[in-house]
Short mmCIF file of C-alpha atoms and ligand atoms in Angstrom, two decimals:
data_model
loop_
_atom_site.label_atom_id
_atom_site.label_comp_id
_atom_site.label_asym_id
_atom_site.label_seq_id
_atom_site.Cartn_x
_atom_site.Cartn_y
_atom_site.Cartn_z
CA UNK D 1 53.99 90.48 88.47
CA UNK D 2 52.71 89.33 91.79
CA UNK D 3 52.37 85.59 91.50
CA UNK D 4 50.78 85.07 94.86
CA UNK D 5 47.60 86.95 94.29
CA UNK D 6 45.87 88.35 97.34
CA UNK D 7 47.22 85.71 99.65
CA UNK D 8 46.56 86.53 103.25
CA UNK D 9 49.46 86.57 105.67
CA UNK D 10 50.14 83.36 107.52
CA UNK D 11 50.13 83.20 111.30
CA UNK D 12 53.96 83.30 111.36
CA UNK D 13 54.12 86.34 109.09
CA UNK D 14 51.52 88.21 111.17
CA UNK D 15 53.47 87.36 114.29
CA UNK D 16 56.69 88.65 112.74
CA UNK D 17 54.98 91.94 111.89
CA UNK D 18 53.85 92.30 115.52
CA UNK D 19 57.33 91.49 116.84
CA UNK D 20 58.91 94.04 114.49
CA UNK D 21 56.28 96.64 115.29
CA UNK D 22 56.88 96.50 119.02
CA UNK D 23 60.66 96.28 118.62
CA UNK D 24 60.77 99.43 116.46
CA UNK D 25 58.22 101.23 118.66
CA UNK D 26 59.22 104.87 119.13
CA UNK D 27 61.68 104.86 116.21
CA UNK D 28 61.15 107.07 113.19
CA UNK D 29 62.53 107.27 109.69
CA UNK D 30 64.04 110.42 108.20
CA UNK D 31 60.75 110.83 106.33
CA UNK D 32 59.06 111.32 109.70
CA UNK D 33 57.06 108.12 109.44
CA UNK D 34 57.14 105.41 112.13
CA UNK D 35 60.05 103.07 111.45
CA UNK D 36 57.81 100.01 110.87
CA UNK D 37 56.86 101.50 107.49
CA UNK D 38 60.27 100.41 106.17
CA UNK D 39 60.22 96.70 107.17
CA UNK D 40 56.63 96.51 105.90
CA UNK D 41 57.68 97.95 102.56
CA UNK D 42 60.51 95.40 102.35
CA UNK D 43 57.97 92.69 103.13
CA UNK D 44 55.78 93.86 100.27
CA UNK D 45 58.67 93.92 97.79
CA UNK D 46 59.72 90.39 98.76
CA UNK D 47 56.12 89.21 98.37
CA UNK D 48 55.98 90.77 94.92
CA UNK D 49 59.13 88.91 94.01
CA UNK D 50 57.44 85.69 95.10
CA UNK D 51 59.90 84.86 97.84
CA UNK D 52 59.39 82.08 100.38
CA UNK D 53 57.97 82.66 103.85
CA UNK D 54 61.27 82.51 105.76
CA UNK D 55 62.73 85.18 103.50
CA UNK D 56 59.67 87.38 103.96
CA UNK D 57 59.82 87.01 107.75
CA UNK D 58 63.54 87.76 107.75
CA UNK D 59 62.77 90.82 105.62
CA UNK D 60 60.28 92.05 108.20
CA UNK D 61 62.84 91.57 110.98
CA UNK D 62 65.94 92.61 109.02
CA UNK D 63 66.69 95.77 111.04
CA UNK D 64 65.67 94.55 114.50
CA UNK D 65 68.92 92.97 115.68
CA UNK D 66 70.97 95.94 114.60
CA UNK D 67 68.66 98.73 115.72
CA UNK D 68 66.52 97.38 118.59
CA UNK D 69 66.78 95.35 121.78
CA UNK D 70 65.73 92.18 120.02
CA UNK D 71 68.52 89.58 119.83
CA UNK D 72 69.30 86.90 117.31
CA UNK D 73 68.48 84.33 120.01
CA UNK D 74 64.99 85.84 120.42
CA UNK D 75 64.45 85.49 116.68
CA UNK D 76 65.76 81.94 116.62
CA UNK D 77 63.39 80.94 119.42
CA UNK D 78 60.37 82.55 117.81
CA UNK D 79 60.97 81.86 114.12
CA UNK D 80 63.57 79.10 113.83
CA UNK D 81 67.11 78.67 112.53
CA UNK D 82 66.54 79.58 108.94
CA UNK D 83 65.03 83.01 109.68
CA UNK D 84 67.71 83.71 112.31
CA UNK D 85 70.39 82.80 109.81
CA UNK D 86 68.99 85.19 107.22
CA UNK D 87 68.57 88.08 109.67
CA UNK D 88 72.11 87.53 110.87
CA UNK D 89 73.35 87.66 107.29
CA UNK D 90 71.63 90.97 106.64
CA UNK D 91 72.78 92.39 109.97
CA UNK D 92 76.39 91.58 109.19
CA UNK D 93 76.20 93.96 106.30
CA UNK D 94 76.09 97.65 106.49
CA UNK D 95 72.66 99.09 106.01
CA UNK D 96 71.81 101.63 103.39
CA UNK D 97 71.37 104.31 106.03
CA UNK D 98 74.94 103.97 107.15
CA UNK D 99 76.56 103.29 103.84
CA UNK D 100 79.13 100.56 103.71
CA UNK D 101 79.92 100.07 107.34
CA UNK D 102 83.10 98.29 108.17
CA UNK D 103 82.81 94.58 107.88
CA UNK D 104 86.51 93.91 108.27
CA UNK D 105 86.01 91.88 111.40
CA UNK D 106 84.23 89.40 109.22
CA UNK D 107 86.22 89.68 106.07
CA UNK D 108 89.87 89.82 105.17
CA UNK D 109 91.09 93.22 104.13
CA UNK D 110 90.05 94.23 100.67
CA UNK D 111 89.14 97.66 99.48
CA UNK D 112 86.69 96.38 96.96
CA UNK D 113 83.21 97.00 98.33
CA UNK D 114 81.48 94.88 95.77
CA UNK D 115 83.73 91.97 96.53
CA UNK D 116 83.33 92.40 100.27
CA UNK D 117 79.62 92.54 99.92
CA UNK D 118 79.47 89.53 97.67
CA UNK D 119 81.55 87.37 99.94
CA UNK D 120 79.58 88.36 102.99
CA UNK D 121 76.39 87.60 101.14
CA UNK D 122 77.64 84.51 99.46
CA UNK D 123 76.51 82.17 102.13
CA UNK D 124 72.83 82.23 101.32
CA UNK D 125 71.65 84.04 98.26
CA UNK D 126 68.39 84.87 99.98
CA UNK D 127 70.34 87.32 102.17
CA UNK D 128 71.23 89.12 98.99
CA UNK D 129 67.62 89.26 97.88
CA UNK D 130 66.55 90.80 101.21
CA UNK D 131 69.40 93.28 100.90
CA UNK D 132 68.25 94.27 97.42
CA UNK D 133 64.67 94.76 98.61
CA UNK D 134 65.99 96.86 101.51
CA UNK D 135 68.07 98.98 99.14
CA UNK D 136 65.18 99.43 96.73
CA UNK D 137 62.90 100.85 99.41
CA UNK D 138 65.65 103.08 100.79
CA UNK D 139 66.20 104.47 97.31
CA UNK D 140 62.50 105.05 96.77
CA UNK D 141 62.54 107.20 99.90
CA UNK D 142 65.96 108.75 99.38
CA UNK D 143 64.64 112.30 99.05
CA UNK D 144 64.27 112.46 102.85
CA UNK D 145 68.05 112.30 103.35
CA UNK D 146 70.51 115.23 103.20
CA UNK D 147 71.99 115.77 99.70
CA UNK D 148 75.48 114.44 100.48
CA UNK D 149 74.04 111.17 101.75
CA UNK D 150 71.72 110.95 98.78
CA UNK D 151 74.65 111.18 96.40
CA UNK D 152 76.70 108.66 98.33
CA UNK D 153 73.96 106.06 98.48
CA UNK D 154 72.92 106.64 94.88
CA UNK D 155 76.50 106.28 93.67
CA UNK D 156 77.01 103.12 95.63
CA UNK D 157 73.81 101.72 94.18
CA UNK D 158 74.96 102.41 90.63
CA UNK D 159 78.32 100.83 91.32
CA UNK D 160 77.25 97.84 93.36
CA UNK D 161 73.58 97.03 93.61
CA UNK D 162 72.42 97.70 90.05
CA UNK D 163 75.22 95.55 88.54
CA UNK D 164 74.35 92.94 91.11
CA UNK D 165 70.71 92.95 90.03
CA UNK D 166 71.99 92.58 86.48
CA UNK D 167 74.18 89.64 87.40
CA UNK D 168 71.09 88.01 88.87
CA UNK D 169 69.13 88.89 85.71
CA UNK D 170 66.59 90.87 87.75
CA UNK D 171 65.87 93.27 84.90
CA UNK D 172 63.03 95.25 86.43
CA UNK D 173 65.00 95.81 89.60
CA UNK D 174 68.12 96.83 87.70
CA UNK D 175 66.18 99.46 85.77
CA UNK D 176 64.46 100.87 88.84
CA UNK D 177 67.64 100.93 90.94
CA UNK D 178 69.75 102.55 88.26
CA UNK D 179 67.25 105.18 87.16
CA UNK D 180 66.39 106.15 90.75
CA UNK D 181 70.10 106.49 91.54
CA UNK D 182 71.12 108.23 88.37
CA UNK D 183 68.58 110.94 89.10
CA UNK D 184 70.49 111.78 92.29
CA UNK D 185 73.99 111.31 90.92
CA UNK D 186 73.52 113.54 87.88
CA UNK D 187 70.10 115.26 88.00
CA UNK D 188 70.71 117.50 84.99
CA UNK D 189 71.81 114.72 82.70
CA UNK D 190 68.95 112.56 83.91
CA UNK D 191 66.31 115.15 82.97
CA UNK D 192 68.02 115.86 79.66
CA UNK D 193 68.05 112.21 78.61
CA UNK D 194 64.57 111.57 79.91
CA UNK D 195 63.29 114.37 77.69
CA UNK D 196 65.30 113.06 74.77
CA UNK D 197 63.71 109.62 75.13
CA UNK D 198 60.24 111.16 75.39
CA UNK D 199 60.72 113.33 72.30
CA UNK D 200 62.09 110.45 70.29
CA UNK D 201 59.28 108.16 71.36
CA UNK D 202 56.71 110.81 70.56
CA UNK D 203 58.00 111.30 67.05
CA UNK D 204 58.27 107.55 66.49
CA UNK D 205 54.76 106.92 67.80
CA UNK D 206 52.93 107.09 64.50
CA UNK D 207 55.30 104.91 62.55
CA UNK D 208 55.48 102.49 65.46
CA UNK D 209 51.70 102.08 65.36
CA UNK D 210 51.94 101.21 61.68
CA UNK D 211 54.73 98.70 62.32
CA UNK D 212 52.75 97.12 65.13
CA UNK D 213 49.75 96.71 62.84
CA UNK D 214 51.86 95.16 60.07
CA UNK D 215 53.61 92.74 62.39
CA UNK D 216 50.35 91.79 64.09
CA UNK D 217 48.72 90.97 60.76
CA UNK D 218 51.72 88.97 59.56
CA UNK D 219 52.04 86.94 62.75
CA UNK D 220 48.31 86.22 62.78
CA UNK D 221 48.48 85.03 59.22
CA UNK D 222 51.10 82.49 60.30
CA UNK D 223 48.85 81.48 63.22
CA UNK D 224 51.51 82.34 65.79
CA UNK D 225 50.11 83.21 69.21
CA UNK D 226 51.84 86.29 70.54
CA UNK D 227 51.75 89.41 72.66
CA UNK D 228 53.26 92.59 71.27
CA UNK D 229 54.34 95.54 73.35
CA UNK D 230 56.71 98.48 73.29
CA UNK D 231 59.67 98.50 75.57
CA UNK D 232 61.00 101.73 76.99
CA UNK D 233 64.73 102.07 77.37
CA UNK D 234 65.91 103.11 80.80
CA UNK D 235 67.55 106.52 81.13
CA UNK D 236 70.70 105.14 82.68
CA UNK D 237 71.26 102.50 80.01
CA UNK D 238 70.87 105.19 77.35
CA UNK D 239 73.43 107.29 79.21
CA UNK D 240 75.87 104.39 79.17
CA UNK D 241 75.23 103.61 75.51
CA UNK D 242 75.75 107.22 74.46
CA UNK D 243 79.06 107.27 76.28
CA UNK D 244 80.04 104.22 74.27
CA UNK D 245 79.02 105.77 70.94
CA UNK D 246 80.56 109.24 71.30
CA UNK D 247 77.18 110.72 72.27
CA UNK D 248 75.80 109.88 68.83
CA UNK D 249 72.12 109.15 69.42
CA UNK D 250 71.72 107.84 65.87
CA UNK D 251 74.06 104.99 66.70
CA UNK D 252 71.74 103.79 69.45
CA UNK D 253 69.53 101.35 67.55
CA UNK D 254 67.52 100.01 70.43
CA UNK D 255 66.02 103.30 71.55
CA UNK D 256 62.78 102.09 70.05
CA UNK D 257 62.13 98.44 70.64
CA UNK D 258 59.17 96.16 70.29
CA UNK D 259 58.83 93.01 72.29
CA UNK D 260 57.18 89.91 70.91
CA UNK D 261 56.30 87.27 73.48
CA UNK D 262 55.32 83.86 72.13
CA UNK D 263 54.52 80.39 73.47
CA UNK D 264 57.63 78.39 72.68
CA UNK D 265 61.14 78.49 71.25
CA UNK D 266 60.07 77.35 67.79
CA UNK D 267 57.64 80.27 67.60
CA UNK D 268 60.49 82.63 68.52
CA UNK D 269 62.36 81.65 65.36
CA UNK D 270 59.17 81.62 63.30
CA UNK D 271 58.34 85.12 64.50
CA UNK D 272 61.83 86.28 63.61
CA UNK D 273 61.36 84.86 60.13
CA UNK D 274 58.05 86.68 59.75
CA UNK D 275 59.60 89.98 60.83
CA UNK D 276 62.57 89.52 58.49
CA UNK D 277 60.22 88.86 55.59
CA UNK D 278 58.49 92.19 56.32
CA UNK D 279 61.56 94.36 56.93
CA UNK D 280 65.25 94.28 56.10
CA UNK D 281 67.34 93.00 59.00
CA UNK D 282 70.44 95.07 59.68
CA UNK D 283 73.72 93.40 58.99
CA UNK D 284 75.34 92.03 62.14
CA UNK D 285 72.43 93.04 64.36
CA UNK D 286 70.82 89.64 64.89
CA UNK D 287 71.65 88.34 68.33
CA UNK D 288 70.52 84.89 69.29
CA UNK D 289 70.61 84.86 73.08
CA UNK D 290 68.30 81.84 73.02
CA UNK D 291 70.93 79.54 71.57
CA UNK D 292 73.64 81.45 73.42
CA UNK D 293 72.24 82.93 76.64
CA UNK D 294 74.02 85.84 78.30
CA UNK D 295 76.21 85.20 81.32
CA UNK D 296 73.31 85.95 83.67
CA UNK D 297 71.00 83.51 81.91
CA UNK D 298 69.13 86.12 79.87
CA UNK D 299 67.49 84.64 76.78
CA UNK D 300 65.88 86.38 73.83
CA UNK D 301 66.36 86.99 70.13
CA UNK D 302 67.28 90.57 69.29
CA UNK D 303 67.09 91.77 65.73
CA UNK D 304 67.29 95.30 64.39
CA UNK D 305 65.39 95.96 61.17
CA UNK D 306 64.87 98.84 58.78
CA UNK D 307 61.27 99.44 57.81
CA UNK D 308 59.98 100.55 54.43
CA UNK D 309 59.82 104.12 55.79
CA UNK D 310 63.47 103.84 56.83
CA UNK D 311 62.77 103.56 60.53
CA UNK D 312 65.18 101.54 62.62
CA UNK D 313 63.45 99.30 65.15
CA UNK D 314 64.77 96.61 67.40
CA UNK D 315 62.64 93.53 68.02
CA UNK D 316 63.10 91.37 71.08
CA UNK D 317 61.51 87.95 70.70
CA UNK D 318 61.20 85.51 73.58
CA UNK D 319 58.93 83.01 75.31
CA UNK D 320 56.81 83.87 78.36
CA UNK D 321 59.21 81.99 80.61
CA UNK D 322 62.22 83.79 79.22
CA UNK D 323 60.39 87.05 79.70
CA UNK D 324 59.54 86.26 83.29
CA UNK D 325 63.14 85.31 83.93
CA UNK D 326 64.47 88.44 82.20
CA UNK D 327 62.40 90.64 84.45
CA UNK D 328 62.67 88.83 87.76
CA UNK D 329 65.78 86.68 87.33
CA UNK D 330 66.97 84.89 90.38
CA UNK D 331 63.77 85.76 92.22
CA UNK D 332 61.81 83.99 89.47
CA UNK D 333 63.85 80.82 89.80
CA UNK D 334 63.29 80.97 93.52
CA UNK D 335 59.59 81.11 92.99
CA UNK D 336 59.57 78.10 90.71
CA UNK D 337 61.99 76.11 92.79
CA UNK D 338 60.78 77.07 96.22
CA UNK D 339 60.27 73.57 97.53
CA UNK D 340 63.39 72.07 96.11
CA UNK D 341 65.30 75.11 97.18
CA UNK D 342 64.47 74.88 100.85
CA UNK D 343 65.47 71.23 100.90
CA UNK D 344 68.69 71.89 99.04
CA UNK D 345 69.66 74.74 101.34
CA UNK D 346 69.31 72.45 104.28
CA UNK D 347 71.69 70.07 102.57
CA UNK D 348 73.95 72.96 101.62
CA UNK D 349 73.38 72.47 97.92
CA UNK D 350 72.34 74.91 95.29
CA UNK D 351 72.51 72.72 92.24
CA UNK D 352 69.12 73.85 91.00
CA UNK D 353 70.48 77.27 90.07
CA UNK D 354 70.63 77.88 86.33
CA UNK D 355 74.09 77.07 84.97
CA UNK D 356 74.64 80.70 84.25
CA UNK D 357 74.38 81.52 87.93
CA UNK D 358 76.91 78.93 88.99
CA UNK D 359 79.29 81.70 90.03
CA UNK D 360 77.06 81.86 93.09
CA UNK D 361 78.19 78.34 94.00
CA UNK D 362 81.74 79.51 93.82
CA UNK D 363 80.91 82.42 96.04
CA UNK D 364 79.33 80.16 98.60
CA UNK D 365 82.35 77.89 98.61
CA UNK D 366 84.58 80.90 99.16
CA UNK D 367 82.43 82.21 101.99
CA UNK D 368 82.58 78.82 103.68
CA UNK D 369 86.36 78.65 103.32
CA UNK D 370 86.78 82.12 104.81
CA UNK D 371 84.62 81.20 107.75
CA UNK D 372 86.77 78.16 108.42
CA UNK D 373 89.79 80.45 108.41
CA UNK D 374 91.20 78.98 105.21
CA UNK D 375 93.20 81.06 102.79
CA UNK D 376 91.45 82.25 99.67
CA UNK D 377 92.94 84.04 96.73
CA UNK D 378 90.51 86.91 96.47
CA UNK D 379 92.04 88.20 93.29
CA UNK D 380 91.00 85.10 91.44
CA UNK D 381 87.53 85.28 92.85
CA UNK D 382 87.15 88.92 91.96
CA UNK D 383 88.12 88.29 88.40
CA UNK D 384 85.70 85.47 88.15
CA UNK D 385 82.93 87.48 89.71
CA UNK D 386 83.17 90.29 87.27
CA UNK D 387 83.51 87.83 84.45
CA UNK D 388 85.93 90.03 82.60
CA UNK D 389 86.88 87.98 79.64
CA UNK D 390 90.00 87.27 77.65
CA UNK D 391 90.13 85.54 74.31
CA UNK D 392 92.84 83.02 73.62
CA UNK D 393 93.47 80.71 70.68
CA UNK D 394 94.08 77.06 70.06
CA UNK D 395 97.01 76.29 67.69
CA UNK D 396 94.36 75.75 64.99
CA UNK D 397 93.03 79.25 65.59
CA UNK D 398 89.81 78.44 67.42
CA UNK D 399 88.86 81.22 69.83
CA UNK D 400 88.22 80.29 73.43
CA UNK D 401 86.84 82.88 75.83
CA UNK D 402 87.84 82.64 79.46
CA UNK D 403 87.63 84.89 82.48
CA UNK D 404 90.67 87.09 83.05
CA UNK D 405 93.22 85.27 85.17
CA UNK D 406 92.36 81.87 83.72
CA UNK D 407 95.13 79.28 83.80
CA UNK D 408 96.16 76.60 81.29
CA UNK D 409 94.06 73.94 83.04
CA UNK D 410 90.94 76.12 82.70
CA UNK D 411 91.68 76.25 79.00
CA UNK D 412 92.29 72.50 78.76
CA UNK D 413 89.05 71.60 80.53
CA UNK D 414 87.18 74.03 78.33
CA UNK D 415 88.39 72.14 75.25
CA UNK D 416 87.39 68.74 76.60
CA UNK D 417 87.52 66.91 79.92
CA UNK D 418 89.56 64.18 78.20
CA UNK D 419 92.18 66.81 77.44
CA UNK D 420 91.96 68.37 80.89
CA UNK D 421 92.38 65.05 82.65
CA UNK D 422 95.59 64.21 80.82
CA UNK D 423 97.55 67.46 80.85
CA UNK D 424 101.31 67.15 81.25
CA UNK D 425 102.37 70.56 80.06
CA UNK D 426 101.55 73.67 78.12
CA UNK D 427 103.08 75.75 75.37
CA UNK D 428 102.10 79.39 75.31
CA UNK D 429 102.88 81.22 72.08
CA UNK D 430 105.12 78.35 71.07
CA UNK D 431 107.22 78.35 74.25
CA UNK D 432 107.12 75.80 77.05
CA UNK D 433 105.41 77.29 80.07
CA UNK D 434 103.87 76.02 83.30
CA UNK D 435 100.41 75.42 84.67
CA UNK D 436 100.61 78.42 87.02
CA UNK D 437 101.01 80.87 84.17
CA UNK D 438 98.05 83.19 83.78
CA UNK D 439 96.80 83.34 80.23
CA UNK D 440 96.84 86.70 78.51
CA UNK D 441 94.59 88.19 75.91
CA UNK D 442 95.49 86.76 72.50
CA UNK D 443 97.76 83.94 73.70
CA UNK D 444 98.03 80.86 71.52
CA UNK D 445 97.76 77.94 73.89
CA UNK D 446 98.80 74.40 73.12
CA UNK D 447 98.04 71.74 75.69
CA UNK D 448 100.37 68.75 75.88
CA UNK D 449 98.78 65.52 77.05
CA UNK D 450 99.78 62.00 77.89
CA UNK D 451 97.52 58.98 78.17
CA UNK D 452 99.31 57.96 81.36
CA UNK D 453 98.59 61.22 83.15
CA UNK D 454 95.85 61.24 85.78
CA UNK D 455 94.10 64.24 87.36
CA UNK D 456 95.75 65.59 90.51
CA UNK D 457 94.16 67.10 93.60
CA UNK D 458 96.80 69.84 93.48
CA UNK D 459 95.29 71.00 90.21
CA UNK D 460 92.38 72.46 92.19
CA UNK D 461 94.71 75.37 93.03
CA UNK D 462 95.57 75.81 89.38
CA UNK D 463 92.12 76.49 88.00
CA UNK D 464 89.81 79.43 88.48
CA UNK D 465 86.70 78.55 86.48
CA UNK D 466 83.84 76.66 88.04
CA UNK D 467 83.51 74.72 84.81
CA UNK D 468 87.00 73.26 85.16
CA UNK D 469 86.51 72.74 88.87
CA UNK D 470 83.37 70.69 88.29
CA UNK D 471 85.08 68.53 85.66
CA UNK D 472 88.16 68.01 87.80
CA UNK D 473 86.17 67.17 90.93
CA UNK D 474 84.23 64.70 88.88
CA UNK D 475 87.43 63.08 87.64
CA UNK D 476 88.88 62.99 91.17
CA UNK D 477 85.84 61.29 92.65
CA UNK D 478 86.66 57.63 93.30
CA UNK D 479 84.75 55.62 90.76
CA UNK D 480 82.19 53.11 91.95
CA UNK D 481 82.45 51.32 88.64
CA UNK D 482 85.35 48.86 88.48
CA UNK D 483 88.02 49.84 86.00
CA UNK D 484 87.45 48.55 82.55
CA UNK D 485 90.22 46.40 81.19
CA UNK D 486 92.61 48.42 79.10
CA UNK D 487 91.63 48.66 75.47
CA UNK D 488 93.98 46.92 73.11
CA UNK D 489 92.26 47.59 69.83
CA UNK D 490 94.11 50.74 68.92
CA UNK D 491 97.55 49.39 69.51
MN1 LIG U 1 66.60 98.34 106.28
#
């Protein structure tokens, strides 16, 4: 997936390698290798992800300030503000070798490691990417550590870094992080499930070949350009699925999956039609993540079908771009937006992020507030970060999904900004309530509005979703267009 094929290192990158090499001189890893092996491996991972030069340089230098005589000032002088900023960000975090070191000096007290990590990282998402590359290499070389440390780091990776990779839609990374970790956390189960997957795949091989041939012929007949490949389910995701389905392997329908990659969105739907005309789609197993992307921006059509020989196969249909994004996620958007990105970071903006990653904006705002010593309600942030959802109802019975902890104004702005802008009160389950009342699962929410109401700055404290925040901020912005005369028509 390396986009930058065989590009030679720039002068700056070569210089960074030399600086890191001499700084780490005489240090060794637990594997016995010279320490420089680690920063160079991180460099390579970041290059494979297509990251920009500053990020790569910061990756090379990421352990110098913490572990060597080199100072942040030295780095700033040699490589500029941006690199220094990134190295500082990574340094402020604990390293994998030490586990989650205390970052309380920097953060308000919270026991939630994920939250602490996210806030600390929130300032520049590239810090997070370096951290993930660092963690990936440390996991790949985890066997050199004593068993208790292996377990601790592996567990932490499963709990924090793999979900993080998932939130950023970095699919390949998520799979590698979770399978590497799971092997250390529960070696017996890992081997057991790995064998199970292999046996199942082996026995499905013949029928899968037949299905591939049938689908290939049918798609060709419709003149759809495509690539067809098998996708192997990760051990850890099977483990999680089995836990969900009472260990019943027959309930796991996506153990065998075929991936169809086509040129454009229209072809995705055409391909689905072709597949459905060949095999019977299973009731309730068509998922259109193209029309309705997942929270992390993942897009694809999933459909489970039953073949003539009664085999159950899942098809995943998507465009090349969607595929690229599903595998590399945030890193992929960085690659495509590199130029714009650098400019926007300088201006402190990250508007180019896909809408589904807008929680990152929220994180950055929170990090900035904390740094200025302002108070932040971490509970709200946490809830929003994990995107735990509740479902509430309009009086007409429409279902609205919101993050846990959402308030009436979040609900109102979700319905329509016209409604949000004119809220005067709220009825929850038929009773008058107030705008500070957290909505609960299953509440029936009725928003009371008045034409004369105008949006209030104080409402900013009474919303938790970035969607509502954006709408409200927009409404609060002084208009440059003179007010239109009041309409009289409808009187
Ligand atoms: Mn490191």
